[in-house]
Amino acid sequence: MAKENTKYIFVVGGVISGVGKGITSSSLGLILKNRGLAVTSIKIDPYINVDAGTMNPTEHGEVFVLSDKDETDQDMGNYERFLDVNLTRINYMTTGRVYQSVIERERNLEYKGKCVEVVPHIPQEVIRRIKEAGKKAEADVVIVEVGGTIGEYQNMLFLEAARMMKIEHPHDVIFVMVSYLPIPSKVGEMKTKPTQHASRLLNGSGIQADILIARAEIKLDEKRKEKIALSCNILPERIISAPDVDSIYDIPLNFEKENLSDRLCSLLGVTCKKPDAKKWNAWKNFVRKTHNSKGIVKIAMIGKYFETGDFVLSDSYLSVIEAIKYSAYAQGRKPVFSWLNSVDYEKNPAKLKELKKYDGIVVPGGFGARGVEGILSAVKFARENKIPYLGLCYGMQMIVIEYARNVLGLKDANTREVNPDSKNIVIDVMESQKEHLKNNSYGGSMRLGAYKAIIKDGTVARSAYGKKEVEERHRHRYEVNPAYIEALEAKGLVFSGRSPEGQLMEIAELPKSKHPFFLGTQFHPEFLARPLTPHPLFTAFIKACIKK
Ligand code: GLN
């Protein structure tokens, strides 16, 4: 049921991209939830892509999959993790998605012969979606993050929607601007001018920010606060200093040091409860561990979507990293990640020895043939040298291929994805998907979203989960070929998780007697790891790493 008077907070970004709108939005959500309000979050991405599924992870970062199959932006993962909720398709929108709906509706004559125009019909569809998300979540507050930066062409129609909503509901809509204050190294002084300009640009869209989050390397001083207040029409107490922090999880705590939830509640005109001490302490405890964990655990991440120019982009695997952190912190350890490019092991097999330095190896999801032989040699190395190994999706398929090749002796074993001509395709598409692939309908051929799995008694997975039935999120096209299961199991590989009908292999592992931890999942457990409830499989892996 819809709440009578849902409130809306639009979060927009000024000056540069990457100022932390996503984390700000997530943190606003958390501090309001902590005041007893029901909160939901929406991400707006200005690009035309209908979803994030078709985007290159090196350029765009991780594709975050929701339980209802939607392929979205990594910020959705931040919202889910901070708010500890499961979001759905209606919480995510792109320009492509909005236009698609409007065009479909036009084709269905739903506009009753009217001329359908960019304004107002596009912003109206945006507003419809925002309200529907609020209704669906029975939210007191909907936080809407508008992607992109103020002043660019791409997000104009979303700002127009926000402006229109404010006209329609003057007392229910507020705006938070996240801006950046640079300190040019040669000048050595924090500069407010870009923020002043961003604020004017926002005014040009008919929007006045109510709250300003001042992102900068260091804390904002009083003098600059006053300057911004005067030039941007924002009372000084509504300007929140947000200096760089070591851990993103500090941010909600820092916001509350400036009483931000009180200010938001009074601006929104909602009565809220006292902060929930128990929940808040749980968060504080978690944050303390992110800082105070003494020992380390050294994790080798082997993959290929790491490099962009001269930089290493770990964003492609954001959820995996966070999942590892939660499990490590819970054990009082700090994870230290090394990003290893599997292609190097193809060029120089002697380099594999470096893997002995690590407490554990993770092979996260991936697509395509590049680097696969290098990954397979690393998996073999991990198996033979008893280094804890966790394979996620492609990383599980690698377990099966490696085992088929080196234990079953099927030298050309492969996945159809890499070599469709191999005689031993141990990872294959299922019959039902073949039709989709023939028609180039790649989206339709993926297994996406949450599916149940049944966990076999007496296995590593079963003791980690502590239960028989689980539900995990998927994003893949290929499956273990049923024709090889018997042979693989006969030689000691255990399929410890299967789909309820028993047809699809969900988890492959070696028993504890053979290897300290050697396990792969066809699904992506990382999508369900949360700060206060680490994922059991990651925790089992980290425990094995610590033992090593
Ligand atoms: N490329 C593999 C598949 O499509 C694995 C996908 C993944 O790792 N997400 O099945």
Coordinates of C-alpha atoms and ligand atoms in Angstrom, one line a residue:
M1 CA 0.0 0.0 0.0
A2 CA 1.2 3.5 -0.8
K3 CA 2.1 5.7 2.1
E4 CA 0.0 8.8 2.4
N5 CA 2.7 11.3 2.1
T6 CA 5.8 9.9 0.7
K7 CA 8.8 12.2 0.7
Y8 CA 11.5 12.4 -2.0
I9 CA 15.1 13.4 -1.8
F10 CA 16.9 14.0 -5.1
V11 CA 20.7 13.7 -5.0
V12 CA 22.6 15.5 -7.7
G13 CA 26.3 15.9 -8.3
G14 CA 28.3 19.1 -9.1
V15 CA 31.7 19.9 -10.5
I16 CA 33.0 16.4 -11.3
S17 CA 31.9 12.9 -11.6
G18 CA 33.0 10.4 -9.1
V19 CA 32.4 12.6 -6.1
G20 CA 30.5 9.9 -4.3
K21 CA 26.9 10.5 -5.0
G22 CA 26.2 6.8 -4.7
I23 CA 27.8 6.4 -1.3
T24 CA 26.1 9.7 -0.2
S25 CA 22.7 8.4 -1.3
S26 CA 23.3 5.1 0.4
S27 CA 24.4 6.9 3.6
L28 CA 21.4 9.2 3.6
G29 CA 19.3 6.1 3.3
L30 CA 21.0 4.4 6.2
I31 CA 20.7 7.4 8.6
L32 CA 17.0 7.9 7.8
K33 CA 16.3 4.2 8.1
N34 CA 18.0 4.4 11.5
R35 CA 15.4 7.0 12.5
G36 CA 12.6 4.6 11.9
L37 CA 11.7 5.6 8.4
A38 CA 11.0 3.2 5.5
V39 CA 13.5 4.1 2.8
T40 CA 13.9 3.0 -0.8
S41 CA 16.5 4.2 -3.3
I42 CA 16.4 4.8 -7.0
K43 CA 19.4 5.1 -9.4
I44 CA 19.0 7.0 -12.6
D45 CA 21.6 6.4 -15.2
P46 CA 21.5 8.9 -18.1
Y47 CA 22.8 6.5 -20.8
I48 CA 20.6 5.0 -23.6
N49 CA 21.4 1.4 -22.7
V50 CA 18.2 -0.2 -21.4
D51 CA 20.2 -2.0 -18.8
A52 CA 23.9 -2.3 -17.7
G53 CA 24.1 -5.9 -19.0
T54 CA 25.6 -5.0 -22.4
M55 CA 28.3 -2.7 -21.0
N56 CA 32.0 -3.5 -20.8
P57 CA 33.0 -4.0 -17.2
T58 CA 36.4 -2.3 -17.7
E59 CA 34.7 0.8 -18.8
H60 CA 31.6 0.8 -16.7
G61 CA 32.5 -1.2 -13.7
E62 CA 30.5 -4.1 -12.3
V63 CA 27.1 -5.1 -13.5
F64 CA 25.1 -5.6 -10.4
V65 CA 22.3 -8.2 -10.7
L66 CA 19.1 -7.9 -8.7
S67 CA 17.0 -10.8 -7.5
D68 CA 14.4 -10.1 -10.1
K69 CA 17.0 -10.5 -12.9
D70 CA 17.6 -6.8 -13.6
E71 CA 21.2 -6.0 -14.7
T72 CA 22.0 -2.7 -13.1
D73 CA 24.7 -0.3 -12.0
Q74 CA 27.1 -1.0 -9.1
D75 CA 25.5 1.8 -7.1
M76 CA 22.4 -0.4 -6.7
G77 CA 24.8 -2.8 -4.9
N78 CA 25.8 0.0 -2.5
Y79 CA 22.2 0.8 -1.8
E80 CA 21.4 -2.8 -1.1
R81 CA 24.4 -3.2 1.1
F82 CA 24.0 0.0 3.2
L83 CA 20.2 -0.4 3.5
D84 CA 20.2 -4.2 3.8
V85 CA 17.3 -4.5 1.4
N86 CA 16.6 -6.2 -1.9
L87 CA 15.7 -3.8 -4.6
T88 CA 13.8 -4.4 -7.8
R89 CA 13.7 -3.3 -11.5
I90 CA 11.6 -0.3 -10.7
N91 CA 14.5 1.1 -8.6
Y92 CA 16.7 1.4 -11.6
M93 CA 16.1 3.6 -14.7
T94 CA 18.1 4.7 -17.7
T95 CA 17.2 7.1 -20.5
G96 CA 16.8 4.1 -22.7
R97 CA 14.3 2.5 -20.4
V98 CA 12.3 5.7 -20.0
Y99 CA 12.1 6.3 -23.8
Q100 CA 11.3 2.7 -24.4
S101 CA 8.2 2.9 -22.1
V102 CA 7.0 6.1 -23.7
I103 CA 7.4 4.9 -27.2
E104 CA 5.7 1.6 -26.4
R105 CA 2.8 3.5 -24.8
E106 CA 2.6 5.7 -27.9
R107 CA 2.5 2.7 -30.2
N108 CA -0.4 1.3 -28.0
L109 CA -2.3 4.5 -28.5
E110 CA -2.2 5.2 -24.8
Y111 CA -1.7 8.9 -25.4
K112 CA -5.1 9.0 -27.3
G113 CA -3.9 10.7 -30.4
K114 CA -1.9 13.5 -28.6
C115 CA 1.4 14.7 -30.0
V116 CA 3.9 12.9 -27.7
E117 CA 6.7 15.2 -26.8
V118 CA 10.0 15.0 -25.0
V119 CA 8.7 17.5 -22.5
P120 CA 6.4 16.8 -20.6
H121 CA 6.0 13.2 -21.5
I122 CA 9.5 12.0 -20.7
P123 CA 9.8 13.7 -17.3
Q124 CA 6.2 12.5 -16.6
E125 CA 7.3 8.9 -17.2
V126 CA 10.3 9.5 -14.9
I127 CA 8.0 10.8 -12.2
R128 CA 5.6 7.8 -12.7
R129 CA 8.5 5.4 -12.1
I130 CA 9.8 7.3 -9.0
K131 CA 6.3 7.2 -7.4
E132 CA 5.8 3.6 -8.3
A133 CA 9.0 2.6 -6.6
G134 CA 8.0 4.5 -3.5
K135 CA 4.6 2.8 -3.5
K136 CA 6.0 -0.7 -4.1
A137 CA 8.4 -0.3 -1.2
E138 CA 5.8 1.4 1.0
A139 CA 8.4 4.0 1.6
D140 CA 8.3 7.0 3.8
V141 CA 11.3 8.4 1.9
V142 CA 12.5 7.7 -1.7
I143 CA 16.1 8.7 -2.4
V144 CA 16.7 9.4 -6.1
E145 CA 20.2 9.6 -7.3
V146 CA 20.5 11.4 -10.6
G147 CA 23.5 10.1 -12.4
G148 CA 25.9 12.4 -14.2
T149 CA 27.0 15.9 -13.3
I150 CA 25.0 19.2 -13.2
G151 CA 25.3 21.1 -16.4
E152 CA 25.6 18.2 -18.8
Y153 CA 23.1 17.6 -21.5
Q154 CA 22.5 14.0 -20.6
N155 CA 20.7 14.3 -17.4
M156 CA 18.7 17.4 -18.1
L157 CA 15.4 15.6 -18.5
F158 CA 15.8 13.9 -15.2
L159 CA 16.4 17.3 -13.5
E160 CA 13.3 18.6 -15.3
A161 CA 11.4 15.7 -13.8
A162 CA 12.8 16.6 -10.3
R163 CA 11.8 20.2 -10.8
M164 CA 8.3 19.2 -11.9
M165 CA 7.9 17.0 -8.9
K166 CA 8.8 19.8 -6.6
I167 CA 6.1 22.0 -8.2
E168 CA 3.6 19.2 -7.8
H169 CA 4.6 18.4 -4.2
P170 CA 6.3 21.5 -2.8
H171 CA 6.5 20.1 0.8
D172 CA 7.6 16.6 -0.1
V173 CA 10.6 17.1 -2.3
I174 CA 14.1 18.3 -1.3
F175 CA 17.4 18.5 -3.2
V176 CA 20.9 17.4 -2.0
M177 CA 23.8 18.6 -4.0
V178 CA 27.1 16.7 -3.7
S179 CA 29.8 19.0 -4.8
Y180 CA 33.6 18.9 -5.0
L181 CA 36.0 21.5 -3.6
P182 CA 39.4 21.2 -5.2
I183 CA 42.7 22.2 -3.5
P184 CA 45.0 22.9 -6.4
S185 CA 48.5 21.8 -5.3
K186 CA 50.3 24.9 -6.5
V187 CA 47.7 27.2 -4.8
G188 CA 47.3 25.2 -1.6
E189 CA 43.9 26.6 -0.8
M190 CA 40.5 25.1 -1.0
K191 CA 38.5 26.6 -3.9
T192 CA 34.7 27.2 -3.7
K193 CA 34.2 28.7 -7.2
P194 CA 33.4 25.5 -9.1
T195 CA 30.8 24.8 -6.5
Q196 CA 29.3 28.3 -6.8
H197 CA 29.1 27.7 -10.6
A198 CA 27.5 24.3 -10.2
S199 CA 24.9 25.8 -7.9
R200 CA 24.1 28.5 -10.4
L201 CA 23.8 25.9 -13.1
L202 CA 21.4 23.9 -10.9
N203 CA 19.4 27.1 -10.4
G204 CA 19.3 27.4 -14.2
S205 CA 17.3 24.2 -14.2
G206 CA 14.9 25.7 -11.8
I207 CA 16.3 23.8 -8.8
Q208 CA 17.7 25.2 -5.5
A209 CA 19.7 22.8 -3.4
D210 CA 18.5 22.5 0.2
I211 CA 21.6 20.6 1.5
L212 CA 25.1 20.7 0.2
I213 CA 27.5 17.9 0.8
A214 CA 31.0 19.5 0.5
R215 CA 33.3 16.7 -0.7
A216 CA 37.0 17.6 -0.5
E217 CA 40.3 16.1 0.6
I218 CA 40.0 17.8 4.0
K219 CA 37.3 19.3 6.2
L220 CA 35.6 22.5 5.1
D221 CA 36.5 25.5 7.2
E222 CA 34.0 28.1 8.6
K223 CA 35.2 30.8 6.2
R224 CA 34.5 28.7 3.1
K225 CA 31.3 27.5 4.6
E226 CA 30.0 31.0 4.9
K227 CA 31.2 31.9 1.4
I228 CA 29.3 28.9 -0.1
A229 CA 26.2 29.7 2.1
L230 CA 26.1 33.2 0.7
S231 CA 26.7 32.5 -2.9
C232 CA 24.7 29.2 -3.1
N233 CA 21.6 30.3 -1.0
I234 CA 22.1 27.5 1.5
L235 CA 22.1 28.1 5.3
P236 CA 25.5 27.3 6.8
E237 CA 24.1 24.6 9.0
R238 CA 22.9 22.8 5.9
I239 CA 26.3 22.6 4.4
I240 CA 27.9 19.3 5.4
S241 CA 31.6 18.8 5.3
A242 CA 32.5 15.5 3.8
P243 CA 36.3 15.0 3.7
D244 CA 37.9 12.0 2.2
V245 CA 37.7 8.9 4.5
D246 CA 39.5 5.6 4.6
S247 CA 36.4 3.6 4.6
I248 CA 33.1 4.4 2.8
Y249 CA 31.3 2.9 5.8
D250 CA 32.5 5.9 8.0
I251 CA 30.3 8.3 6.0
P252 CA 27.0 7.7 7.6
L253 CA 28.7 8.1 11.0
N254 CA 30.3 11.4 9.8
F255 CA 27.0 12.6 8.5
E256 CA 25.4 12.0 11.9
K257 CA 28.2 13.9 13.6
E258 CA 26.7 16.9 11.8
N259 CA 23.2 15.9 12.7
L260 CA 22.2 15.4 9.1
S261 CA 19.2 13.1 9.8
D262 CA 17.7 15.7 12.0
R263 CA 18.1 18.3 9.3
L264 CA 16.7 16.1 6.6
C265 CA 13.7 15.2 8.8
S266 CA 12.9 18.8 9.5
L267 CA 13.3 19.8 5.9
L268 CA 11.0 17.0 4.8
G269 CA 8.5 17.7 7.6
V270 CA 8.5 14.2 9.0
T271 CA 8.6 13.2 12.6
C272 CA 11.1 10.5 13.1
K273 CA 12.1 8.3 16.0
K274 CA 15.2 8.5 18.1
P275 CA 18.1 6.7 16.5
D276 CA 17.9 3.0 17.0
A277 CA 20.8 2.5 19.4
K278 CA 21.1 -1.2 18.9
K279 CA 21.3 -1.0 15.1
W280 CA 23.5 2.0 15.2
N281 CA 26.0 0.3 17.5
A282 CA 26.1 -2.7 15.2
W283 CA 27.1 -0.4 12.4
K284 CA 29.6 1.4 14.6
N285 CA 31.1 -2.0 15.6
F286 CA 31.4 -3.0 12.0
V287 CA 33.1 0.3 11.1
R288 CA 35.5 -0.1 14.0
K289 CA 36.6 -3.4 12.6
T290 CA 37.2 -1.9 9.2
H291 CA 39.8 0.3 11.0
N292 CA 41.1 -1.9 13.8
S293 CA 41.5 -5.3 12.2
K294 CA 45.1 -6.1 13.0
G295 CA 46.1 -9.1 11.0
I296 CA 45.9 -9.2 7.2
V297 CA 44.8 -11.8 4.8
K298 CA 46.4 -11.8 1.3
I299 CA 44.1 -12.4 -1.5
A300 CA 45.1 -12.9 -5.2
M301 CA 42.4 -11.8 -7.5
I302 CA 43.0 -13.4 -10.9
G303 CA 41.1 -12.1 -13.9
K304 CA 41.3 -9.7 -16.8
Y305 CA 39.0 -6.7 -16.5
F306 CA 41.6 -4.8 -14.4
E307 CA 43.5 -2.4 -16.6
T308 CA 42.4 0.9 -18.0
G309 CA 45.3 2.8 -19.4
D310 CA 47.9 3.1 -16.6
F311 CA 45.3 2.4 -13.9
V312 CA 44.0 -0.7 -12.3
L313 CA 40.3 -0.7 -12.1
S314 CA 39.1 -2.9 -9.3
D315 CA 35.6 -1.5 -9.8
S316 CA 34.7 -4.3 -12.1
Y317 CA 34.6 -6.6 -9.1
L318 CA 33.2 -4.2 -6.5
S319 CA 30.8 -6.6 -4.9
V320 CA 33.4 -9.4 -4.7
I321 CA 35.8 -7.0 -2.9
E322 CA 33.2 -5.9 -0.4
A323 CA 32.0 -9.4 0.2
I324 CA 35.6 -10.5 1.0
K325 CA 36.0 -7.4 3.3
Y326 CA 32.9 -8.2 5.3
S327 CA 34.0 -11.8 5.9
A328 CA 37.6 -10.8 6.7
Y329 CA 36.6 -8.0 9.1
A330 CA 34.3 -10.4 10.9
Q331 CA 37.4 -12.5 11.5
G332 CA 39.4 -9.5 12.7
R333 CA 41.5 -9.4 9.5
K334 CA 42.1 -6.8 6.8
P335 CA 42.1 -8.1 3.3
V336 CA 45.0 -7.1 1.0
F337 CA 44.2 -7.6 -2.6
S338 CA 46.6 -8.2 -5.5
W339 CA 45.3 -7.9 -9.0
L340 CA 46.9 -10.5 -11.2
N341 CA 46.3 -10.7 -14.9
S342 CA 45.8 -14.2 -16.0
V343 CA 47.3 -13.5 -19.5
D344 CA 50.7 -13.2 -17.7
Y345 CA 50.6 -16.9 -16.8
E346 CA 50.1 -17.8 -20.5
K347 CA 53.2 -15.9 -21.5
N348 CA 55.3 -17.0 -18.5
P349 CA 54.2 -20.2 -16.7
A350 CA 57.1 -19.9 -14.2
K351 CA 55.3 -16.9 -12.8
L352 CA 52.6 -19.1 -11.3
K353 CA 54.9 -19.7 -8.4
E354 CA 54.1 -16.2 -7.1
L355 CA 50.7 -17.6 -6.1
K356 CA 52.3 -19.4 -3.1
K357 CA 52.7 -16.0 -1.5
Y358 CA 48.9 -15.6 -1.1
D359 CA 46.6 -16.9 1.6
G360 CA 43.9 -17.5 -1.0
I361 CA 43.0 -17.1 -4.6
V362 CA 39.7 -15.8 -6.1
V363 CA 38.7 -16.1 -9.7
P364 CA 35.7 -13.9 -10.2
G365 CA 33.2 -13.9 -13.1
G366 CA 34.2 -13.3 -16.7
F367 CA 33.3 -13.8 -20.3
G368 CA 35.1 -14.8 -23.5
A369 CA 38.3 -16.7 -24.3
R370 CA 41.0 -14.2 -23.5
G371 CA 43.1 -15.2 -20.5
V372 CA 41.3 -18.5 -19.9
E373 CA 44.3 -20.8 -20.3
G374 CA 46.1 -18.6 -17.7
I375 CA 43.3 -19.0 -15.3
L376 CA 43.2 -22.8 -15.8
S377 CA 46.9 -23.1 -15.0
A378 CA 46.3 -21.0 -11.8
V379 CA 43.4 -23.3 -10.8
K380 CA 45.6 -26.3 -11.3
F381 CA 48.3 -24.7 -9.2
A382 CA 45.8 -23.9 -6.4
R383 CA 44.4 -27.4 -6.5
E384 CA 47.8 -29.1 -6.4
N385 CA 49.4 -26.8 -3.9
K386 CA 46.4 -26.7 -1.6
I387 CA 46.0 -23.0 -1.7
P388 CA 42.4 -22.0 -0.8
Y389 CA 40.5 -21.3 -3.9
L390 CA 37.1 -19.6 -4.5
G391 CA 35.7 -19.6 -8.0
L392 CA 32.7 -17.4 -8.8
C393 CA 30.7 -18.3 -11.9
Y394 CA 33.4 -18.5 -14.6
G395 CA 35.7 -19.4 -11.7
M396 CA 33.5 -22.4 -11.0
Q397 CA 33.4 -23.4 -14.7
M398 CA 37.2 -23.3 -14.6
I399 CA 37.3 -25.9 -11.8
V400 CA 35.3 -28.2 -13.9
I401 CA 37.4 -27.8 -17.0
E402 CA 40.6 -28.1 -15.1
Y403 CA 39.4 -31.2 -13.4
A404 CA 38.2 -32.8 -16.6
R405 CA 41.5 -32.1 -18.3
N406 CA 44.0 -33.0 -15.6
V407 CA 42.2 -35.6 -13.5
L408 CA 39.9 -37.2 -16.0
G409 CA 42.5 -36.9 -18.7
L410 CA 40.2 -35.2 -21.2
K411 CA 43.0 -33.0 -22.6
D412 CA 40.8 -30.9 -24.8
A413 CA 38.0 -30.3 -22.3
N414 CA 36.6 -26.8 -22.6
T415 CA 33.6 -24.6 -22.5
R416 CA 31.6 -23.9 -25.6
E417 CA 32.2 -20.3 -25.0
V418 CA 36.0 -20.7 -25.6
N419 CA 36.1 -23.6 -28.1
P420 CA 32.9 -24.9 -29.7
D421 CA 34.9 -27.4 -31.7
S422 CA 36.3 -29.3 -28.7
K423 CA 35.3 -32.9 -28.4
N424 CA 34.7 -32.6 -24.7
I425 CA 32.5 -29.6 -24.0
V426 CA 32.1 -29.9 -20.3
I427 CA 30.5 -26.5 -20.0
D428 CA 27.7 -26.0 -22.4
V429 CA 24.5 -24.1 -23.2
M430 CA 21.3 -25.9 -22.3
E431 CA 18.9 -26.9 -25.1
S432 CA 16.4 -24.2 -24.2
Q433 CA 19.0 -21.5 -24.7
K434 CA 20.1 -22.6 -28.1
E435 CA 17.1 -21.0 -29.8
H436 CA 17.9 -17.6 -28.2
L437 CA 21.5 -17.8 -29.3
K438 CA 20.5 -18.6 -32.9
N439 CA 18.5 -15.4 -33.0
N440 CA 21.3 -13.4 -31.6
S441 CA 19.1 -12.7 -28.6
Y442 CA 22.0 -12.7 -26.1
G443 CA 20.1 -11.1 -23.3
G444 CA 17.4 -13.8 -23.4
S445 CA 20.0 -16.6 -23.3
M446 CA 21.3 -15.7 -19.9
R447 CA 20.3 -17.2 -16.6
L448 CA 19.7 -14.1 -14.5
G449 CA 18.6 -13.3 -11.0
A450 CA 17.7 -15.4 -8.0
Y451 CA 17.3 -19.2 -8.2
K452 CA 17.0 -21.8 -5.4
A453 CA 19.7 -24.4 -4.9
I454 CA 19.7 -27.5 -2.8
I455 CA 22.9 -28.2 -0.8
K456 CA 24.2 -31.7 -0.3
D457 CA 24.7 -32.9 3.3
G458 CA 28.2 -33.5 4.5
T459 CA 29.9 -31.0 2.2
V460 CA 32.0 -27.9 2.6
A461 CA 29.1 -25.8 1.2
R462 CA 26.6 -27.4 3.6
S463 CA 28.6 -26.7 6.7
A464 CA 29.3 -23.1 5.5
Y465 CA 25.6 -22.4 4.9
G466 CA 24.3 -24.3 7.8
K467 CA 21.1 -25.1 5.8
K468 CA 19.9 -27.2 3.0
E469 CA 18.1 -24.7 0.8
V470 CA 19.5 -21.4 -0.4
E471 CA 18.7 -18.8 -3.0
E472 CA 21.4 -17.0 -4.9
R473 CA 21.7 -14.6 -7.8
H474 CA 22.9 -15.7 -11.2
R475 CA 24.3 -14.1 -14.4
H476 CA 25.7 -16.6 -16.9
R477 CA 24.9 -18.4 -20.1
Y478 CA 26.7 -21.7 -19.8
E479 CA 26.2 -24.7 -17.4
V480 CA 28.0 -27.8 -16.4
N481 CA 27.3 -30.4 -19.1
P482 CA 25.2 -33.1 -17.4
A483 CA 26.9 -35.8 -19.6
Y484 CA 30.1 -35.4 -17.6
I485 CA 28.8 -35.2 -14.1
E486 CA 29.1 -38.9 -13.3
A487 CA 32.6 -39.1 -14.5
L488 CA 33.7 -36.0 -12.6
E489 CA 32.1 -37.2 -9.4
A490 CA 33.6 -40.7 -9.8
K491 CA 37.0 -39.0 -9.7
G492 CA 36.3 -37.0 -6.6
L493 CA 34.8 -33.7 -7.6
V494 CA 31.7 -33.1 -5.6
F495 CA 28.7 -31.2 -6.9
S496 CA 27.5 -30.0 -3.6
G497 CA 24.8 -27.6 -4.8
R498 CA 22.2 -28.3 -7.5
S499 CA 19.0 -26.7 -8.8
P500 CA 15.9 -28.1 -7.1
E501 CA 15.2 -30.4 -10.1
G502 CA 18.8 -31.6 -9.9
Q503 CA 19.5 -30.6 -13.5
L504 CA 21.9 -27.7 -13.1
M505 CA 25.1 -27.8 -11.1
E506 CA 25.3 -24.8 -8.7
I507 CA 28.4 -25.6 -6.6
A508 CA 31.5 -27.7 -7.3
E509 CA 34.0 -28.5 -4.5
L510 CA 36.7 -30.9 -3.3
P511 CA 36.1 -32.5 0.1
K512 CA 37.9 -31.1 3.1
S513 CA 40.0 -34.3 3.3
K514 CA 41.5 -33.5 -0.1
H515 CA 41.9 -29.8 0.0
P516 CA 41.6 -27.1 2.6
F517 CA 39.2 -25.1 0.5
F518 CA 38.5 -25.6 -3.2
L519 CA 35.0 -24.5 -4.1
G520 CA 33.3 -22.7 -7.0
T521 CA 29.7 -21.4 -7.4
Q522 CA 27.8 -21.1 -10.7
F523 CA 26.0 -18.2 -9.0
H524 CA 27.4 -14.9 -7.6
P525 CA 27.3 -15.1 -3.8
E526 CA 28.9 -11.6 -3.7
F527 CA 25.6 -10.0 -4.6
L528 CA 24.1 -11.0 -1.3
A529 CA 26.9 -10.2 1.1
R530 CA 26.0 -7.4 3.5
P531 CA 28.2 -5.5 6.0
L532 CA 26.5 -6.9 9.0
T533 CA 25.7 -10.3 7.6
P534 CA 28.8 -11.5 5.7
H535 CA 28.2 -14.3 3.1
P536 CA 28.8 -17.8 4.6
L537 CA 30.7 -19.1 1.6
F538 CA 33.1 -16.1 1.7
T539 CA 33.5 -16.5 5.4
A540 CA 34.3 -20.2 5.0
F541 CA 36.9 -19.3 2.3
I542 CA 38.4 -16.5 4.5
K543 CA 38.7 -18.9 7.5
A544 CA 40.6 -21.4 5.3
C545 CA 42.9 -18.5 4.1
I546 CA 43.6 -17.6 7.7
K547 CA 44.4 -21.2 8.6
K548 CA 46.9 -21.3 5.8
Ligands
GLN1 N1 31.0 -16.7 -19.2 C1 30.4 -17.6 -18.4 C2 29.0 -17.9 -18.7 O1 28.4 -17.1 -19.5 C3 30.5 -17.1 -16.9 C4 29.8 -15.8 -16.7 C5 30.2 -15.2 -15.4 O2 31.2 -15.4 -14.9 N2 29.4 -14.2 -14.9 O3 28.4 -18.8 -18.3

